[in-house]
Coordinates of C-alpha atoms in Angstrom, one line a residue:
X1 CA 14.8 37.9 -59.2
X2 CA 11.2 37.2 -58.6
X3 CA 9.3 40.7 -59.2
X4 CA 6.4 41.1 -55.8
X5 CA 3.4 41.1 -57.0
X6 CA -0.1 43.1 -55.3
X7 CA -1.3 39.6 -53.8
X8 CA 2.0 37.7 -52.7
X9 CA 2.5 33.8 -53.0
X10 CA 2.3 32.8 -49.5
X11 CA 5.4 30.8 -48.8
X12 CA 6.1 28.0 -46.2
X13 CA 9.2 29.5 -45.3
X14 CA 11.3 32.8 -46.3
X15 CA 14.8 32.9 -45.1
X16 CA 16.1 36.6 -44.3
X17 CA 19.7 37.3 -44.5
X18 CA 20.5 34.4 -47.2
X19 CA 23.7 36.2 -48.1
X20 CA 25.2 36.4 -44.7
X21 CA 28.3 33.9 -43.5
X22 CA 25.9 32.2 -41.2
X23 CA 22.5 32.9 -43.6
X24 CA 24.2 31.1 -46.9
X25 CA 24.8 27.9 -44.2
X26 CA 20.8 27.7 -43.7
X27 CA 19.9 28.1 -47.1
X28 CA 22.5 25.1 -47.8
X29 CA 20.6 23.4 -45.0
X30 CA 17.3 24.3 -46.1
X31 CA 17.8 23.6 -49.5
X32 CA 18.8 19.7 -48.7
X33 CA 15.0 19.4 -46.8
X34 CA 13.1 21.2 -49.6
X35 CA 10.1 19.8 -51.5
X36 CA 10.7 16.4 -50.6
X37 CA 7.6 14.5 -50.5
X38 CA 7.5 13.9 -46.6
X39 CA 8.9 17.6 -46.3
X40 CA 6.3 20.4 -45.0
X41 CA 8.5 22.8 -47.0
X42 CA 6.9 23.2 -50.4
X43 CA 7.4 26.2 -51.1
X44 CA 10.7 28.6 -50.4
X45 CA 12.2 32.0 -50.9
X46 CA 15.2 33.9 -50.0
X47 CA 15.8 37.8 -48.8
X48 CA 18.0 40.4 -48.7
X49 CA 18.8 43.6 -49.1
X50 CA 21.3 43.1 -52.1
X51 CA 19.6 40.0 -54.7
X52 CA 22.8 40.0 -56.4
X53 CA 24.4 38.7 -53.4
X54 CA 21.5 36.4 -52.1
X55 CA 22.0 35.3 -55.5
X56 CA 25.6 34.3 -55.5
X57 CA 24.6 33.0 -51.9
X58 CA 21.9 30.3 -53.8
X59 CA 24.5 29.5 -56.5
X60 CA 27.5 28.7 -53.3
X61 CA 24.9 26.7 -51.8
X62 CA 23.6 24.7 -54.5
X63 CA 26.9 25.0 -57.0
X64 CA 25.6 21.7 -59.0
X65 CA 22.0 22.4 -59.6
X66 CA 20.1 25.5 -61.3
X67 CA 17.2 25.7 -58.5
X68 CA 14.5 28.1 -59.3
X69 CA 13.8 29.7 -55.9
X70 CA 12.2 33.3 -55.7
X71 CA 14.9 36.0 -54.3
X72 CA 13.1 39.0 -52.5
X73 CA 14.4 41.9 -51.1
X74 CA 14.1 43.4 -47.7
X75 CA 16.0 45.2 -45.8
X76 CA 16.1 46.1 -42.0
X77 CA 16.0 49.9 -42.0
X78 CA 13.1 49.8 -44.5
X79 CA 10.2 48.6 -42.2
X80 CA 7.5 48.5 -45.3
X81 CA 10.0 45.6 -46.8
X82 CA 9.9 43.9 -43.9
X83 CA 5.9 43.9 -43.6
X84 CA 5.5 42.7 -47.4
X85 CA 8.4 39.9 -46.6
X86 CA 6.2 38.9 -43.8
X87 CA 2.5 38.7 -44.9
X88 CA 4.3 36.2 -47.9
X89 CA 5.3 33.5 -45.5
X90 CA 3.9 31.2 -43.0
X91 CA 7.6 31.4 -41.1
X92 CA 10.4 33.2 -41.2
X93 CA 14.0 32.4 -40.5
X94 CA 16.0 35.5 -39.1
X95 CA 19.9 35.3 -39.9
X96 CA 20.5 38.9 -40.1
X97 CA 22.6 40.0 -36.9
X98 CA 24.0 41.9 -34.6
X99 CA 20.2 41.3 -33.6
X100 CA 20.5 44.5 -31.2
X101 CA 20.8 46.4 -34.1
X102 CA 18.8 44.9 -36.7
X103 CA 16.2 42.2 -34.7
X104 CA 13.5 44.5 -33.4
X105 CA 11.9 45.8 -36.5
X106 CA 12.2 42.1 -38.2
X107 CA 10.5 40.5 -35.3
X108 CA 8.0 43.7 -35.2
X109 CA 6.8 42.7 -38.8
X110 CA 6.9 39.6 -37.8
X111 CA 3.8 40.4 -35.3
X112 CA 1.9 42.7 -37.5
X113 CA 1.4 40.3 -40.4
X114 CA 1.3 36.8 -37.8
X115 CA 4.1 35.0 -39.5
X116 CA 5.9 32.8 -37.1
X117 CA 9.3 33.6 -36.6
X118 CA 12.7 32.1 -35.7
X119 CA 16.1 33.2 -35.3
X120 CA 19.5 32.0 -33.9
X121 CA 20.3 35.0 -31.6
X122 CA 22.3 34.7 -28.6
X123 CA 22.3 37.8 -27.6
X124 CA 20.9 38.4 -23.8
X125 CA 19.1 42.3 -25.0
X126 CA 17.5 41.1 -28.1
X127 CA 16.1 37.8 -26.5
X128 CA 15.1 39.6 -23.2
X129 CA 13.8 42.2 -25.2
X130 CA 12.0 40.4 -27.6
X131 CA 10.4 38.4 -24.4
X132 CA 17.3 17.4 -17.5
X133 CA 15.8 14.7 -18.0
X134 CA 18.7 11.9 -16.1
X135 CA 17.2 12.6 -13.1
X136 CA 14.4 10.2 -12.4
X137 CA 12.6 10.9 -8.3
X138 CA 13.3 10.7 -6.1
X139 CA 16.6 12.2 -7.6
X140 CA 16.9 15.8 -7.9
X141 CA 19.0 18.3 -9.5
X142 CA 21.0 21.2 -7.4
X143 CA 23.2 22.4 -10.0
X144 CA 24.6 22.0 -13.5
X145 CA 27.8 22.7 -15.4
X146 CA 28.0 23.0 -19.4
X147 CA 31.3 23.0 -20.4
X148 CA 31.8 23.9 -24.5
X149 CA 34.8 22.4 -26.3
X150 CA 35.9 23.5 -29.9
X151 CA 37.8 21.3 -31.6
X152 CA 39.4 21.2 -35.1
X153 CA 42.3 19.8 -36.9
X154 CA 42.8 23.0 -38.8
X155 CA 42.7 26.4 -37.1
X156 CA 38.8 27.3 -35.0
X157 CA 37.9 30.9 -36.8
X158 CA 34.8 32.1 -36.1
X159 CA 32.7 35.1 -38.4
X160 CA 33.1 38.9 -38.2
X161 CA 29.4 39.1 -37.0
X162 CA 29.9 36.8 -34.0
X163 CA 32.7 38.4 -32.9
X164 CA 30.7 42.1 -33.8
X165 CA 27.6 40.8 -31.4
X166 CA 30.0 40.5 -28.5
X167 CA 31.9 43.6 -28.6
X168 CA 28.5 45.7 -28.8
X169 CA 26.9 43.4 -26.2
X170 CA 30.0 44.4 -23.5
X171 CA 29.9 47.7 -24.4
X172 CA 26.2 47.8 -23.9
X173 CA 25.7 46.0 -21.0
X174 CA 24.4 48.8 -18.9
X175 CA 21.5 49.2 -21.3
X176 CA 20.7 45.8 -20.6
X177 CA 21.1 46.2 -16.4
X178 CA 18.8 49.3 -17.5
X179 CA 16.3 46.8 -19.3
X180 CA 16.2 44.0 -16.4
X181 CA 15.4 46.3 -14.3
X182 CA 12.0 48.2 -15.4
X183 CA 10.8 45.1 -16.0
X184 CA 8.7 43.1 -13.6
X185 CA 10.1 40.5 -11.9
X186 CA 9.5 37.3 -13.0
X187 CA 8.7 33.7 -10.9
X188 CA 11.4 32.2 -9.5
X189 CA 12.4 28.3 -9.4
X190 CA 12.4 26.4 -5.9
X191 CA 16.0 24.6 -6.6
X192 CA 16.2 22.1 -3.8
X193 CA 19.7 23.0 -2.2
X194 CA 22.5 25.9 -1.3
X195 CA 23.5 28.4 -4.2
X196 CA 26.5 26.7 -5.5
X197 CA 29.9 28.5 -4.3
X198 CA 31.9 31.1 -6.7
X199 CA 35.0 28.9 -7.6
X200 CA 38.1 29.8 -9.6
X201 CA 38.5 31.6 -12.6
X202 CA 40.0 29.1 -14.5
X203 CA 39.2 25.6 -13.7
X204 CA 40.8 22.2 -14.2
X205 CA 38.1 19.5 -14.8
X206 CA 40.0 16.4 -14.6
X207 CA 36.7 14.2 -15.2
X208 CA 36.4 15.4 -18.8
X209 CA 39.7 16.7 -19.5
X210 CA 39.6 20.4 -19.9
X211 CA 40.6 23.5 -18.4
X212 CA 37.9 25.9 -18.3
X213 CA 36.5 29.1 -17.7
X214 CA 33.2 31.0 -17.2
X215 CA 32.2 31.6 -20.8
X216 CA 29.4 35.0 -20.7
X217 CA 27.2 33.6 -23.1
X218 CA 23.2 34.2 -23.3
X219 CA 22.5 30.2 -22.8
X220 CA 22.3 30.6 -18.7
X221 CA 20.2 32.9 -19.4
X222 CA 17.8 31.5 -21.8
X223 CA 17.6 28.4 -19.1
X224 CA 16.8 30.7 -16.7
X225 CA 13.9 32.7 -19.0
X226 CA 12.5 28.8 -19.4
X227 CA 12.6 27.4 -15.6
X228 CA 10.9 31.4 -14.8
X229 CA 8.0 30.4 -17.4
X230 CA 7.6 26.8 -16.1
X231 CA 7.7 27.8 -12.6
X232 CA 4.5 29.9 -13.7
X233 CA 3.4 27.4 -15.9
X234 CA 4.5 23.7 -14.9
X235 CA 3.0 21.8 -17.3
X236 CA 4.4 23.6 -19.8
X237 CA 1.9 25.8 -22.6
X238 CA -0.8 24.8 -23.6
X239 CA -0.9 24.4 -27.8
X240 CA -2.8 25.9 -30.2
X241 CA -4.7 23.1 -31.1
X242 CA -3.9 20.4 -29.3
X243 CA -5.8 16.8 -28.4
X244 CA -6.3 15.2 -25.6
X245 CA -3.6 12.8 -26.3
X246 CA -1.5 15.9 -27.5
X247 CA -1.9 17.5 -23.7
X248 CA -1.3 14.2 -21.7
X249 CA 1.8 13.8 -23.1
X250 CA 3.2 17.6 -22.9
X251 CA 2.0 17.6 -19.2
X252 CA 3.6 14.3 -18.5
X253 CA 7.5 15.3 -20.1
X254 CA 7.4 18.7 -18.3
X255 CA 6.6 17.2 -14.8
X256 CA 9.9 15.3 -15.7
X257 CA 11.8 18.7 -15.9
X258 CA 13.5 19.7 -12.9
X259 CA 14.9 22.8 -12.3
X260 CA 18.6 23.5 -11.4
X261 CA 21.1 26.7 -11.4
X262 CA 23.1 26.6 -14.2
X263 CA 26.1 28.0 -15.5
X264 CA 28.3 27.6 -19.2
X265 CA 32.0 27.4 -19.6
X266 CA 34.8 27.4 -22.3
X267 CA 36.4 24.4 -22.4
X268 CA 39.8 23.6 -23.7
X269 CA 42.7 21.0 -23.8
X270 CA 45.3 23.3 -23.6
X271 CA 46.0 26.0 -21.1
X272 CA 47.3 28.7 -23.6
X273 CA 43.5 28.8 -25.5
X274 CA 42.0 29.7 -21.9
X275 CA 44.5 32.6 -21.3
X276 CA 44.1 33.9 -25.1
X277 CA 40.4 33.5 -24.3
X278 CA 41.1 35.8 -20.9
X279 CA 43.2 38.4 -23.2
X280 CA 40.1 38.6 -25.4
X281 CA 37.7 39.3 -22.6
X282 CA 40.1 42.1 -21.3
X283 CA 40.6 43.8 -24.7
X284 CA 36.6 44.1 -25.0
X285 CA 36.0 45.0 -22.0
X286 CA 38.8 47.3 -21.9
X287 CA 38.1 49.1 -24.9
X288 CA 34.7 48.1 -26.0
X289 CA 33.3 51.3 -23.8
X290 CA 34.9 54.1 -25.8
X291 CA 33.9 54.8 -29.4
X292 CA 37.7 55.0 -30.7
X293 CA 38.5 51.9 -29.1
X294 CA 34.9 50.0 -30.7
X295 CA 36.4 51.0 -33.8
X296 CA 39.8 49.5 -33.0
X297 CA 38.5 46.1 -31.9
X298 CA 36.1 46.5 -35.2
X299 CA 39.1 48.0 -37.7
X300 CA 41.0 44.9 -36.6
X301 CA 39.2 41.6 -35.4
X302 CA 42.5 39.8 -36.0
X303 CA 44.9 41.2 -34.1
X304 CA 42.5 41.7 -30.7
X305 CA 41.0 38.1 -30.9
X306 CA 44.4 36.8 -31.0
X307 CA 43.8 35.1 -34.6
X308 CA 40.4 33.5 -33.7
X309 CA 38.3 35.9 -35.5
X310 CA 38.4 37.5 -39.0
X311 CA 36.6 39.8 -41.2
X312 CA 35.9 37.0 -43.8
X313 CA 35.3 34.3 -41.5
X314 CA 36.5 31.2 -41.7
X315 CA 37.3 28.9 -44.9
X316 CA 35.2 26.1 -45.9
X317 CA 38.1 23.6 -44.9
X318 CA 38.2 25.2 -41.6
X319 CA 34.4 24.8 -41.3
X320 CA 34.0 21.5 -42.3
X321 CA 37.2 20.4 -40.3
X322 CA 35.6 21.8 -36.9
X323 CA 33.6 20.0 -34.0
X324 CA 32.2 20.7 -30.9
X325 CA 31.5 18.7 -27.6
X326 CA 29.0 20.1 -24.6
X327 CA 29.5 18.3 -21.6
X328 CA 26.8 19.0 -18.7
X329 CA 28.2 17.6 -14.9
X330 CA 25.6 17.8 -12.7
X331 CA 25.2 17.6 -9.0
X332 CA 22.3 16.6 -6.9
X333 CA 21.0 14.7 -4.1
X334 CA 19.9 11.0 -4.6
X335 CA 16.8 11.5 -2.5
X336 CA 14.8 15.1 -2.3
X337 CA 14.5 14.1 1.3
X338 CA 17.9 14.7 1.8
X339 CA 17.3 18.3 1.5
X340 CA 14.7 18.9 4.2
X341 CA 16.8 16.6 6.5
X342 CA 19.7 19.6 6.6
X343 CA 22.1 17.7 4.2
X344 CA 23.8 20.6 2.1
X345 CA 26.0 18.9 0.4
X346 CA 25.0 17.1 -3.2
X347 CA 26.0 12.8 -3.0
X348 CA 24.9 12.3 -7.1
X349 CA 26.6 13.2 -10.4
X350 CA 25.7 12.5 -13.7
X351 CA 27.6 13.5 -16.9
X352 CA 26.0 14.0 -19.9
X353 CA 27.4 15.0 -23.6
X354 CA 26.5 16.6 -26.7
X355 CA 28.6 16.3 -29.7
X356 CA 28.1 17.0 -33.0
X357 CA 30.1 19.0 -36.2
X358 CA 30.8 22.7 -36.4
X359 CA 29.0 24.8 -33.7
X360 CA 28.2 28.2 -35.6
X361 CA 27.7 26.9 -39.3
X362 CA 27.0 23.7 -39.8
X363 CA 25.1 22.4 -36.2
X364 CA 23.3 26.2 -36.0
X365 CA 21.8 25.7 -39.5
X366 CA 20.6 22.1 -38.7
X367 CA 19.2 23.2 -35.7
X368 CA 17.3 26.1 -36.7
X369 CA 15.9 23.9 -39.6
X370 CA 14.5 21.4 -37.5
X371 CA 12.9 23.3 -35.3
X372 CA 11.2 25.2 -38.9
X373 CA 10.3 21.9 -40.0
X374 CA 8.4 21.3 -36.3
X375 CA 6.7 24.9 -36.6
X376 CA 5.2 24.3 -40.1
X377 CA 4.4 20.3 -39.8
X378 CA 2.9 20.9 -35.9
X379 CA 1.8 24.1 -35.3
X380 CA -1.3 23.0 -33.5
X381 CA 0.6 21.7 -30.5
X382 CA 2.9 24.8 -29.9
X383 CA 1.9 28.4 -27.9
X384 CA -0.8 30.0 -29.9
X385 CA 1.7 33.2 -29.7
X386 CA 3.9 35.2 -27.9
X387 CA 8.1 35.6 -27.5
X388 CA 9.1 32.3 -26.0
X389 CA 12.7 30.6 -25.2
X390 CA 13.3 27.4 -27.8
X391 CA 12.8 25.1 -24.5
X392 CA 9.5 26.2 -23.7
X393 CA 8.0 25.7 -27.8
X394 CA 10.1 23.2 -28.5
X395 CA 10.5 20.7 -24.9
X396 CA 7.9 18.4 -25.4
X397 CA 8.1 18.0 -29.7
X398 CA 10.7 15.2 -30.9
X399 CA 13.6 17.7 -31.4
X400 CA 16.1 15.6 -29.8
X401 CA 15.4 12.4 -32.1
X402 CA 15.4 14.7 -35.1
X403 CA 19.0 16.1 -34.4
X404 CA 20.4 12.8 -33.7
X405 CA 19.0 11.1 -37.2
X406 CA 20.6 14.7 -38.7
X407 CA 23.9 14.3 -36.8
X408 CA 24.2 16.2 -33.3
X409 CA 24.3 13.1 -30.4
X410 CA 23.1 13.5 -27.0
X411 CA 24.7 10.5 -24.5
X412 CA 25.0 9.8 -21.1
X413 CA 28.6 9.2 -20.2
X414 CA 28.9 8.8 -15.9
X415 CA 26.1 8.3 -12.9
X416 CA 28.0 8.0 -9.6
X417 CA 27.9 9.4 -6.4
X418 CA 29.9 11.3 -4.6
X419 CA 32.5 11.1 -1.9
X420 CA 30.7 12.3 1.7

C-alpha cells in the first residue's frame, strides 16, 4: 500500500470501489488501457475502504503481471477520505453502490476538490439528485421502444448489489415522488404526435422475436433528463474550451437529434423468464415496504429472484458466457407535415440494434472506460461543470466509434413503413 503523503501525486484517474463485483471488472478494464503510449492514462490508483481487498482485487485482475499501482483508502462514511482521494486525481471513477446510500458524499468531494467524476448508477434518486440519429427530415420521430435481451449459454446471474439497488429503490420510491416534486419543473420536448397508447403487460414482438415487458429501469428517465436539457439548450453545451471548428460541429450533430417518448422493456425468448421476471417485481414490491420483509428479500436473494440473483454474483464462466442485445423500434411519420395535416397515426419504422458481451461486467466496464479516456484526452470540448446525463457530455464526442473498435455494435436492421 502506498502511504499519502502531505502534497498528493495527482493522478489521471483513481478508481473507487476496486474491490467491488462490478469495481474489480473496471480495474481489469482500466488496467488493459493504461500507460500505453497513445493512452491519456499515465498515471493510476485504486481505493477502498479495505487495501487488503483492493489488493486481492489488483492481483484477480492482473493474475500474470506484478503491476505496481498505488492502493489508497477511502471510505464513504469517512467524508475527510473522500476529500484527500479527490484533490489526488484529475477523475474519478465511482463503483461503490447502492449509490442512494453511498453516492452523495463521493460526488460531494467530488465538487469540493474539482475532480471530474463518473459513475455507472442507474438509479433514478441518486441521478435525479445528483442533477436518434436514423431519422434524416423531413422524417421525424413519435416514439421509441428499447427492448433488452440477456442471453447466455450458461445460467444469466446478476450481483448482490444490483439486485440490493432495486429492492431499496421500490421501497423508496415515495422519497423520490417526494424529490420530483419540490423541484422545479423542467422544459419540456415538443414530440410531433399523440402520447403513444398504454398496451399490454406482456407483449409479443414478433418482429424481433421476444416476449416482453415494461422493464422500471432509470434509462427512460435519463433520456428524458437529456431531451429536458436540449429542449433548453438545442445545440447542446457549450465546452470548456472549445474552437470554432469544435462548436460547428457539436451544434451541427445536436440539430440532428430529435426528440421522441421513450420507453425500455425486458426482452425474452421464452415466456417462463417474463412471468419469473413478474414474480420478482411482485415479491419487491410486496415486501420491499416493511423492514422484516427488506431483510427477507436481502437474507435470501436466491430464493425471491427465482435463481437469477446471488450473494456472490455470478461465476467467471457465467460472465464471460453472457451477451446482451438492445433493439430500439421506432415509429414516426415520414414527413413532419403529416402531423399538422391531422394525421395521428405514425406510417415509418426503423429498427435499430445494439449488441455486445455481458451487460453489467464486461460492456459496463468498457463503457465507463471510454467515456474516462474522452474526459481526460478532451476535456476542453465538454460542459465546464455541473451534474449532467452521459448524452448530454458525451453526444457529440466519438463514443460510438470507440465502443464499436472495443466490441459493443450499433446496426441498423429494418426501415419500412407502415400499413395505413
Amino acid at each position: 500500500m502506498q502511504a499519502q503523503s502531505q502534497i498528493p501525486e495527482l493522478f489521471d484517474v483513481i478508481i473507487l470501489g476496486a474491490s467491488g463485483f462490478t469495481g474489480k471488472y473496471v480495474v481489469r478494464e482500466a488496467l488493459k488501457l493504461f500507460n500505453f503510449p497513445s493512452s491519456p492514462i499515465k498515471s493510476l490508483a485504486l481505493a477502498g475502504r479495505n487495501p487488503t481487498r483492493v489488493k486481492q482485487a489488483l492481483q484477480w485482475a492482473s493474475p500474470s503481471h506484478s503491476l505496481s499501482i498505488p492502493i489508497l483508502t477511502a471510505d464513504t462514511t469517512d467524508p475527510p477520505s473522500l476529500h484527500r482521494l479527490c484533490s489526488q486525481t484529475k477523475l474519478l471513477l465511482n463503483c461503490v453502490g447502492p449509490y442512494r446510500l453511498h453516492g452523495d458524499p463521493v460526488a460531494a468531494a467530488c465538487v469540493h476538490s474539482g475532480c471530474d467524476y463518473l459513475d455507472i448508477s442507474g438509479e433514478p434518486e441518486f441521478m435525479e439528485r445528483m442533477e436518434a440519429r436514423q431519422w434524416i427530415p423531413p422524417a421525424v420521430p413519435n416514439q421509441i421502444e428499447a427492448y433488452v435481451s440477456l442471453e447466455s449459454d450458461k445460467r444469466i446471474v446478476g450481483n448482490f448489489g444490483t439486485y440490493e439497488s432495486a429492492v431499496l429503490g421500490v421501497a423508496n420510491a415515495q422519497e423520490l415522488q417526494k424529490l420530483r416534486r419540490s423541484r422545479p419543473r423542467r422544459a419540456r420536448p415538443v414530440i410531433p404526435g399523440p402520447a403513444p397508447l398504454r398496451g399490454p403487460l406482456v407483449e409479443s414482438q414478433k418482429r424481433i422475436g421476444l416476449w416482453a415487458i415494461k422493464l422500471p429501469s432509470a434509462d427512460a428517465t435519463v433520456v428524458r433528463r437529456t431531451l429536458s436539457i436540449l429542449t433548453e439548450n438545442p445545440h447542446g453545451l457549450p465546452g470548456a474550451n472549445e474552437s470554432p471548428e469544435q462548436r460547428e460541429k457539436r451544434e451541427a450533430f445536436w440539430s440532428t437529434v430529435k426528440p421522441a417518448h421513450f420507453g425500455v422493456k425486458l426482452g425474452s425468448k421464452s415466456l417462463l423468464d417474463i412471468f419469473r421476471f413478474i414474480i420478482l417485481g411482485i415479491s419487491i414490491g410486496l415486501l420491499s415496504g416493511l423492514s422484516f420483509g427488506r431483510w427477507l428479500l436481502l437474507k435470501f436473494p436466491s430464493i425471491f429472484s427465482l435463481g437469477w440473483f446471488r450473494k456472490r454474483g455470478p461465476s467467471e464462466d457465467e460472465v464471460e458466457s453472457a451477451s446482451f442485445k438492445m433493439w430500439f423500434i421506432g415509429h414516426g411519420f415520414s414527413d413532419s407535415s403529416l402531423v399538422s395535416q391531422g394525421n395521428a397515426k405514425p406510417d415509418m419504422e426503423i429498427i435499430t440494434r445494439v449488441t455486445g458481451p455481458e451487460i453489467g461486467y464486461i460492456a459496463t466496464p468498457i463503457i465507463l472506460m471510454q467515456c474516462a479516456l474522452i474526459v481526460l484526452s478532451q476535456r476542453e470540448i465538454l460542459p465546464k461543470g455541473g451534474v449532467f446525463p452521459p448524452g448530454i457530455v458525451f453526444g457529440a464526442t466519438e463514443l460510438q466509434q470507440r465502443l464499436q473498435e472495443n466490441g459493443i455494435s450499433f446496426d441498423v436492421i429494418s426501415k419500412s413503413s407502415l400499413p395505413a
